[in-house]
Amino acid sequence: MLLEIPHVLGPGDLRRVRETLAQVPFIDGRASAGAAARQVKHNEEAAPDDARIRRLNEIVMGNLVRHPWFQHAALPHRVASPFYARYAPGMTYGDHVDDPIMGPAQGRYRTDVSITVFLSAPDDYEGGELVIHTQFGPRTVKLPGGHAVLYPASSRHHVAPVTRGERLVAVTWVQSLVRDPAKRELLWELGRARDRLLAKAPEAEETRQVDKSYVNLLRMWVEL
Ligand code: NI
């Protein structure tokens, strides 16, 4: 499932994130790439040990993890600190699959869900589309600043070359409570229906049935 989540960051937070990223040092993005991705990765990343980045993480990840769609769709168990990537003209990230295991030796996690939070406005740059290969063919994603896209980390994807302006994104990964993307998609749809039923007809028998099915499917599939 590929899910676009609107308004993860509001205008004030987005402005603060952009202002900070205009001040912090960026380094060659190949430093954080695995062996295969390094061959095709050509971008820059904010140096992660900068103190200002930790404040950014609170803003970006705080908003993301509070978003109800994110909770429902990703079912997060472990959430990584994001990378802030910058693409100037000529930069690109060729076809690759994200590393299956990330994080430091003491805090390793499996990547089940990949997330990109768009930080630039689409008019700020040309090119730079995120292209994700799905079972129904390639999907091209270029979202307004503050919006995010979630997709299975097992998907092949690339970032088209930027030809003008600057593309800024935050990218992060989740180890999900539910490893199988097909199961997560079922839980996402059933969970949304359950929320609507609970709001509309909390006492109805069908609400109880859907609620019980959702809760017990989650219990059946969850891995801690
Ligand atoms: Ni990637």
mmCIF file of C-alpha atoms and ligand atoms in Angstrom:
data_model
loop_
_atom_site.group_PDB
_atom_site.id
_atom_site.type_symbol
_atom_site.label_atom_id
_atom_site.label_comp_id
_atom_site.label_asym_id
_atom_site.label_seq_id
_atom_site.Cartn_x
_atom_site.Cartn_y
_atom_site.Cartn_z
ATOM 1 C CA MET A 1 0.000 0.000 0.000
ATOM 2 C CA LEU A 2 1.185 3.456 -0.859
ATOM 3 C CA LEU A 3 -0.441 6.098 1.344
ATOM 4 C CA GLU A 4 -0.190 9.866 1.088
ATOM 5 C CA ILE A 5 -0.694 11.620 4.437
ATOM 6 C CA PRO A 6 -1.588 15.306 4.133
ATOM 7 C CA HIS A 7 -0.597 18.028 6.606
ATOM 8 C CA VAL A 8 1.900 16.168 8.755
ATOM 9 C CA LEU A 9 3.606 19.533 9.334
ATOM 10 C CA GLY A 10 1.673 22.804 9.615
ATOM 11 C CA PRO A 11 2.982 26.045 8.055
ATOM 12 C CA GLY A 12 4.747 27.246 11.251
ATOM 13 C CA ASP A 13 6.620 23.986 11.846
ATOM 14 C CA LEU A 14 7.475 23.708 8.161
ATOM 15 C CA ARG A 15 8.975 27.212 8.187
ATOM 16 C CA ARG A 16 11.039 26.391 11.279
ATOM 17 C CA VAL A 17 12.325 23.167 9.695
ATOM 18 C CA ARG A 18 13.314 24.940 6.479
ATOM 19 C CA GLU A 19 15.030 27.786 8.377
ATOM 20 C CA THR A 20 17.073 25.308 10.410
ATOM 21 C CA LEU A 21 18.053 23.253 7.368
ATOM 22 C CA ALA A 22 19.283 26.454 5.678
ATOM 23 C CA GLN A 23 21.801 26.861 8.552
ATOM 24 C CA VAL A 24 23.115 23.356 9.291
ATOM 25 C CA PRO A 25 26.039 21.663 7.492
ATOM 26 C CA PHE A 26 25.267 19.017 4.857
ATOM 27 C CA ILE A 27 27.535 16.094 3.956
ATOM 28 C CA ASP A 28 27.710 13.596 1.085
ATOM 29 C CA GLY A 29 24.667 11.287 1.355
ATOM 30 C CA ARG A 30 26.718 8.247 0.368
ATOM 31 C CA ALA A 31 28.051 8.132 3.954
ATOM 32 C CA SER A 32 24.756 6.635 5.192
ATOM 33 C CA ALA A 33 24.064 4.294 2.259
ATOM 34 C CA GLY A 34 24.506 0.518 2.083
ATOM 35 C CA ALA A 35 26.829 -1.075 -0.468
ATOM 36 C CA ALA A 36 24.318 -1.279 -3.344
ATOM 37 C CA ALA A 37 22.561 2.048 -2.717
ATOM 38 C CA ARG A 38 25.926 3.852 -2.544
ATOM 39 C CA GLN A 39 26.416 3.178 -6.262
ATOM 40 C CA VAL A 40 23.307 5.160 -7.239
ATOM 41 C CA LYS A 41 22.934 7.694 -4.403
ATOM 42 C CA HIS A 42 23.854 11.246 -5.242
ATOM 43 C CA ASN A 43 22.480 13.721 -2.714
ATOM 44 C CA GLU A 44 23.453 15.504 0.478
ATOM 45 C CA GLU A 45 22.318 14.891 4.054
ATOM 46 C CA ALA A 46 22.280 17.128 7.099
ATOM 47 C CA ALA A 47 25.075 16.072 9.473
ATOM 48 C CA PRO A 48 23.110 14.014 12.020
ATOM 49 C CA ASP A 49 25.267 14.898 15.063
ATOM 50 C CA ASP A 50 24.389 18.605 14.900
ATOM 51 C CA ALA A 51 22.409 19.682 18.014
ATOM 52 C CA ARG A 52 19.930 21.619 15.859
ATOM 53 C CA ILE A 53 18.992 18.380 14.108
ATOM 54 C CA ARG A 54 17.758 16.879 17.375
ATOM 55 C CA ARG A 55 15.297 19.767 17.763
ATOM 56 C CA LEU A 56 14.174 19.204 14.150
ATOM 57 C CA ASN A 57 13.604 15.527 14.877
ATOM 58 C CA GLU A 58 11.251 16.452 17.707
ATOM 59 C CA ILE A 59 9.208 18.641 15.370
ATOM 60 C CA VAL A 60 9.126 16.257 12.403
ATOM 61 C CA MET A 61 8.782 12.951 14.256
ATOM 62 C CA GLY A 62 6.522 14.426 16.944
ATOM 63 C CA ASN A 63 4.044 15.504 14.282
ATOM 64 C CA LEU A 64 4.355 12.260 12.344
ATOM 65 C CA VAL A 65 3.796 9.897 15.264
ATOM 66 C CA ARG A 66 0.830 11.936 16.494
ATOM 67 C CA HIS A 67 -0.887 11.659 13.107
ATOM 68 C CA PRO A 68 -3.733 9.092 13.360
ATOM 69 C CA TRP A 69 -3.262 7.910 9.760
ATOM 70 C CA PHE A 70 0.400 7.183 10.472
ATOM 71 C CA GLN A 71 -0.529 5.142 13.557
ATOM 72 C CA HIS A 72 -3.160 3.160 11.680
ATOM 73 C CA ALA A 73 -1.165 2.567 8.505
ATOM 74 C CA ALA A 74 2.346 1.985 9.896
ATOM 75 C CA LEU A 75 1.432 0.343 13.236
ATOM 76 C CA PRO A 76 4.835 1.499 14.503
ATOM 77 C CA HIS A 77 6.924 -0.603 16.865
ATOM 78 C CA ARG A 78 10.240 1.207 16.394
ATOM 79 C CA VAL A 79 10.595 4.550 14.645
ATOM 80 C CA ALA A 80 13.960 5.748 13.343
ATOM 81 C CA SER A 81 15.435 9.240 13.597
ATOM 82 C CA PRO A 82 14.997 10.809 10.172
ATOM 83 C CA PHE A 83 17.619 11.843 7.657
ATOM 84 C CA TYR A 84 17.259 15.251 6.019
ATOM 85 C CA ALA A 85 18.201 14.992 2.357
ATOM 86 C CA ARG A 86 18.927 17.819 -0.056
ATOM 87 C CA TYR A 87 19.006 17.541 -3.829
ATOM 88 C CA ALA A 88 20.534 20.408 -5.850
ATOM 89 C CA PRO A 89 20.363 20.459 -9.681
ATOM 90 C CA GLY A 90 21.936 17.312 -11.145
ATOM 91 C CA MET A 91 21.418 15.278 -7.974
ATOM 92 C CA THR A 92 19.419 12.056 -8.015
ATOM 93 C CA TYR A 93 18.966 8.744 -6.238
ATOM 94 C CA GLY A 94 18.829 5.863 -8.713
ATOM 95 C CA ASP A 95 16.743 2.701 -8.426
ATOM 96 C CA HIS A 96 17.334 0.884 -5.126
ATOM 97 C CA VAL A 97 15.697 -0.988 -2.268
ATOM 98 C CA ASP A 98 16.233 0.400 1.233
ATOM 99 C CA ASP A 99 18.470 -1.543 3.614
ATOM 100 C CA PRO A 100 16.520 -4.211 5.552
ATOM 101 C CA ILE A 101 18.257 -3.499 8.885
ATOM 102 C CA MET A 102 19.238 -0.058 10.115
ATOM 103 C CA GLY A 103 20.306 1.709 13.294
ATOM 104 C CA PRO A 104 23.354 1.474 15.572
ATOM 105 C CA ALA A 105 24.544 -1.882 16.998
ATOM 106 C CA GLN A 106 22.558 -1.432 20.235
ATOM 107 C CA GLY A 107 19.422 -0.077 18.576
ATOM 108 C CA ARG A 108 18.924 -2.041 15.386
ATOM 109 C CA TYR A 109 15.534 -2.224 13.757
ATOM 110 C CA ARG A 110 14.015 -3.923 10.715
ATOM 111 C CA THR A 111 12.722 -1.513 8.072
ATOM 112 C CA ASP A 112 9.129 -2.427 7.178
ATOM 113 C CA VAL A 113 7.767 0.974 6.131
ATOM 114 C CA SER A 114 9.620 3.773 4.314
ATOM 115 C CA ILE A 115 8.440 7.348 4.791
ATOM 116 C CA THR A 116 9.282 10.550 2.949
ATOM 117 C CA VAL A 117 8.105 13.885 4.370
ATOM 118 C CA PHE A 118 8.259 16.546 1.659
ATOM 119 C CA LEU A 119 9.703 19.820 2.972
ATOM 120 C CA SER A 120 10.061 21.948 -0.190
ATOM 121 C CA ALA A 121 7.085 23.314 -2.069
ATOM 122 C CA PRO A 122 6.618 21.531 -5.437
ATOM 123 C CA ASP A 123 7.188 24.844 -7.269
ATOM 124 C CA ASP A 124 10.588 25.251 -5.587
ATOM 125 C CA TYR A 125 12.154 22.614 -7.844
ATOM 126 C CA GLU A 126 11.774 20.774 -11.129
ATOM 127 C CA GLY A 127 12.272 17.011 -11.376
ATOM 128 C CA GLY A 128 12.939 15.274 -8.066
ATOM 129 C CA GLU A 129 9.839 13.076 -8.192
ATOM 130 C CA LEU A 130 9.853 10.015 -5.950
ATOM 131 C CA VAL A 131 9.014 7.066 -8.227
ATOM 132 C CA ILE A 132 7.881 3.910 -6.409
ATOM 133 C CA HIS A 133 7.462 0.611 -8.251
ATOM 134 C CA THR A 134 4.237 -1.067 -7.152
ATOM 135 C CA GLN A 135 2.507 -4.249 -8.316
ATOM 136 C CA PHE A 136 0.352 -1.973 -10.509
ATOM 137 C CA GLY A 137 3.319 -0.189 -12.108
ATOM 138 C CA PRO A 138 5.342 2.897 -11.182
ATOM 139 C CA ARG A 139 3.718 5.611 -9.040
ATOM 140 C CA THR A 140 5.140 9.129 -9.180
ATOM 141 C CA VAL A 141 4.918 11.148 -5.974
ATOM 142 C CA LYS A 142 5.614 14.861 -5.559
ATOM 143 C CA LEU A 143 3.678 16.329 -2.646
ATOM 144 C CA PRO A 144 3.160 19.769 -1.118
ATOM 145 C CA GLY A 145 5.541 20.754 1.698
ATOM 146 C CA GLY A 146 4.525 19.145 4.999
ATOM 147 C CA HIS A 147 2.813 16.136 3.372
ATOM 148 C CA ALA A 148 4.209 12.605 3.610
ATOM 149 C CA VAL A 149 4.119 9.313 1.729
ATOM 150 C CA LEU A 150 4.339 5.826 3.303
ATOM 151 C CA TYR A 151 5.174 2.705 1.306
ATOM 152 C CA PRO A 152 6.524 -0.799 1.962
ATOM 153 C CA ALA A 153 10.282 -0.664 2.496
ATOM 154 C CA SER A 154 10.567 -3.705 0.211
ATOM 155 C CA SER A 155 9.585 -1.550 -2.799
ATOM 156 C CA ARG A 156 12.088 -0.598 -5.492
ATOM 157 C CA HIS A 157 12.122 3.200 -5.864
ATOM 158 C CA HIS A 158 14.192 6.142 -7.097
ATOM 159 C CA VAL A 159 14.328 9.934 -7.010
ATOM 160 C CA ALA A 160 14.339 11.530 -10.477
ATOM 161 C CA PRO A 161 17.153 14.033 -11.129
ATOM 162 C CA VAL A 162 16.477 17.575 -9.937
ATOM 163 C CA THR A 163 16.882 19.994 -12.838
ATOM 164 C CA ARG A 164 16.141 23.305 -11.079
ATOM 165 C CA GLY A 165 15.909 24.573 -7.515
ATOM 166 C CA GLU A 166 16.302 22.516 -4.363
ATOM 167 C CA ARG A 167 14.436 19.456 -3.115
ATOM 168 C CA LEU A 168 14.399 19.006 0.666
ATOM 169 C CA VAL A 169 12.872 15.940 2.302
ATOM 170 C CA ALA A 170 12.965 14.081 5.600
ATOM 171 C CA VAL A 171 13.167 10.303 5.202
ATOM 172 C CA THR A 172 12.621 7.760 7.924
ATOM 173 C CA TRP A 173 11.695 4.125 8.541
ATOM 174 C CA VAL A 174 9.472 2.137 10.830
ATOM 175 C CA GLN A 175 9.678 -1.374 12.183
ATOM 176 C CA SER A 176 6.010 -2.266 12.255
ATOM 177 C CA LEU A 177 4.116 -4.337 14.791
ATOM 178 C CA VAL A 178 2.761 -6.155 11.729
ATOM 179 C CA ARG A 179 5.487 -7.229 9.346
ATOM 180 C CA ASP A 180 3.431 -8.233 6.285
ATOM 181 C CA PRO A 181 2.369 -5.259 4.110
ATOM 182 C CA ALA A 182 -0.777 -7.092 2.937
ATOM 183 C CA LYS A 183 -1.895 -7.585 6.543
ATOM 184 C CA ARG A 184 -1.136 -3.940 7.341
ATOM 185 C CA GLU A 185 -3.291 -2.862 4.404
ATOM 186 C CA LEU A 186 -6.237 -4.949 5.665
ATOM 187 C CA LEU A 187 -5.829 -3.504 9.166
ATOM 188 C CA TRP A 188 -5.640 0.031 7.758
ATOM 189 C CA GLU A 189 -8.963 -0.345 5.924
ATOM 190 C CA LEU A 190 -10.720 -2.225 8.686
ATOM 191 C CA GLY A 191 -9.375 0.217 11.295
ATOM 192 C CA ARG A 192 -10.721 3.191 9.347
ATOM 193 C CA ALA A 193 -14.143 1.552 9.040
ATOM 194 C CA ARG A 194 -14.065 0.763 12.776
ATOM 195 C CA ASP A 195 -13.291 4.403 13.660
ATOM 196 C CA ARG A 196 -16.181 5.646 11.514
ATOM 197 C CA LEU A 197 -18.589 3.114 13.015
ATOM 198 C CA LEU A 198 -17.473 3.939 16.558
ATOM 199 C CA ALA A 199 -18.130 7.643 15.876
ATOM 200 C CA LYS A 200 -21.449 7.140 14.055
ATOM 201 C CA ALA A 201 -23.108 4.197 15.778
ATOM 202 C CA PRO A 202 -21.142 3.221 18.903
ATOM 203 C CA GLU A 203 -23.957 1.013 20.254
ATOM 204 C CA ALA A 204 -24.748 -0.847 17.025
ATOM 205 C CA GLU A 205 -24.180 -4.597 16.793
ATOM 206 C CA GLU A 206 -22.173 -4.247 13.551
ATOM 207 C CA THR A 207 -19.871 -1.755 15.331
ATOM 208 C CA ARG A 208 -19.174 -4.341 18.043
ATOM 209 C CA GLN A 209 -18.499 -7.019 15.412
ATOM 210 C CA VAL A 210 -16.101 -4.853 13.396
ATOM 211 C CA ASP A 211 -14.395 -3.618 16.578
ATOM 212 C CA LYS A 212 -13.897 -7.151 17.871
ATOM 213 C CA SER A 213 -12.627 -8.362 14.491
ATOM 214 C CA TYR A 214 -10.130 -5.498 14.229
ATOM 215 C CA VAL A 215 -8.817 -5.871 17.759
ATOM 216 C CA ASN A 216 -8.433 -9.645 17.533
ATOM 217 C CA LEU A 217 -6.888 -9.589 14.047
ATOM 218 C CA LEU A 218 -4.324 -7.135 15.397
ATOM 219 C CA ARG A 219 -3.688 -9.423 18.388
ATOM 220 C CA MET A 220 -3.292 -12.401 16.030
ATOM 221 C CA TRP A 221 -0.800 -10.647 13.728
ATOM 222 C CA VAL A 222 1.202 -8.415 16.038
ATOM 223 C CA GLU A 223 4.896 -9.209 16.758
ATOM 224 C CA LEU A 224 6.589 -7.587 19.729
HETATM 225 NI NI NI B 1 15.326 4.747 -0.608
#
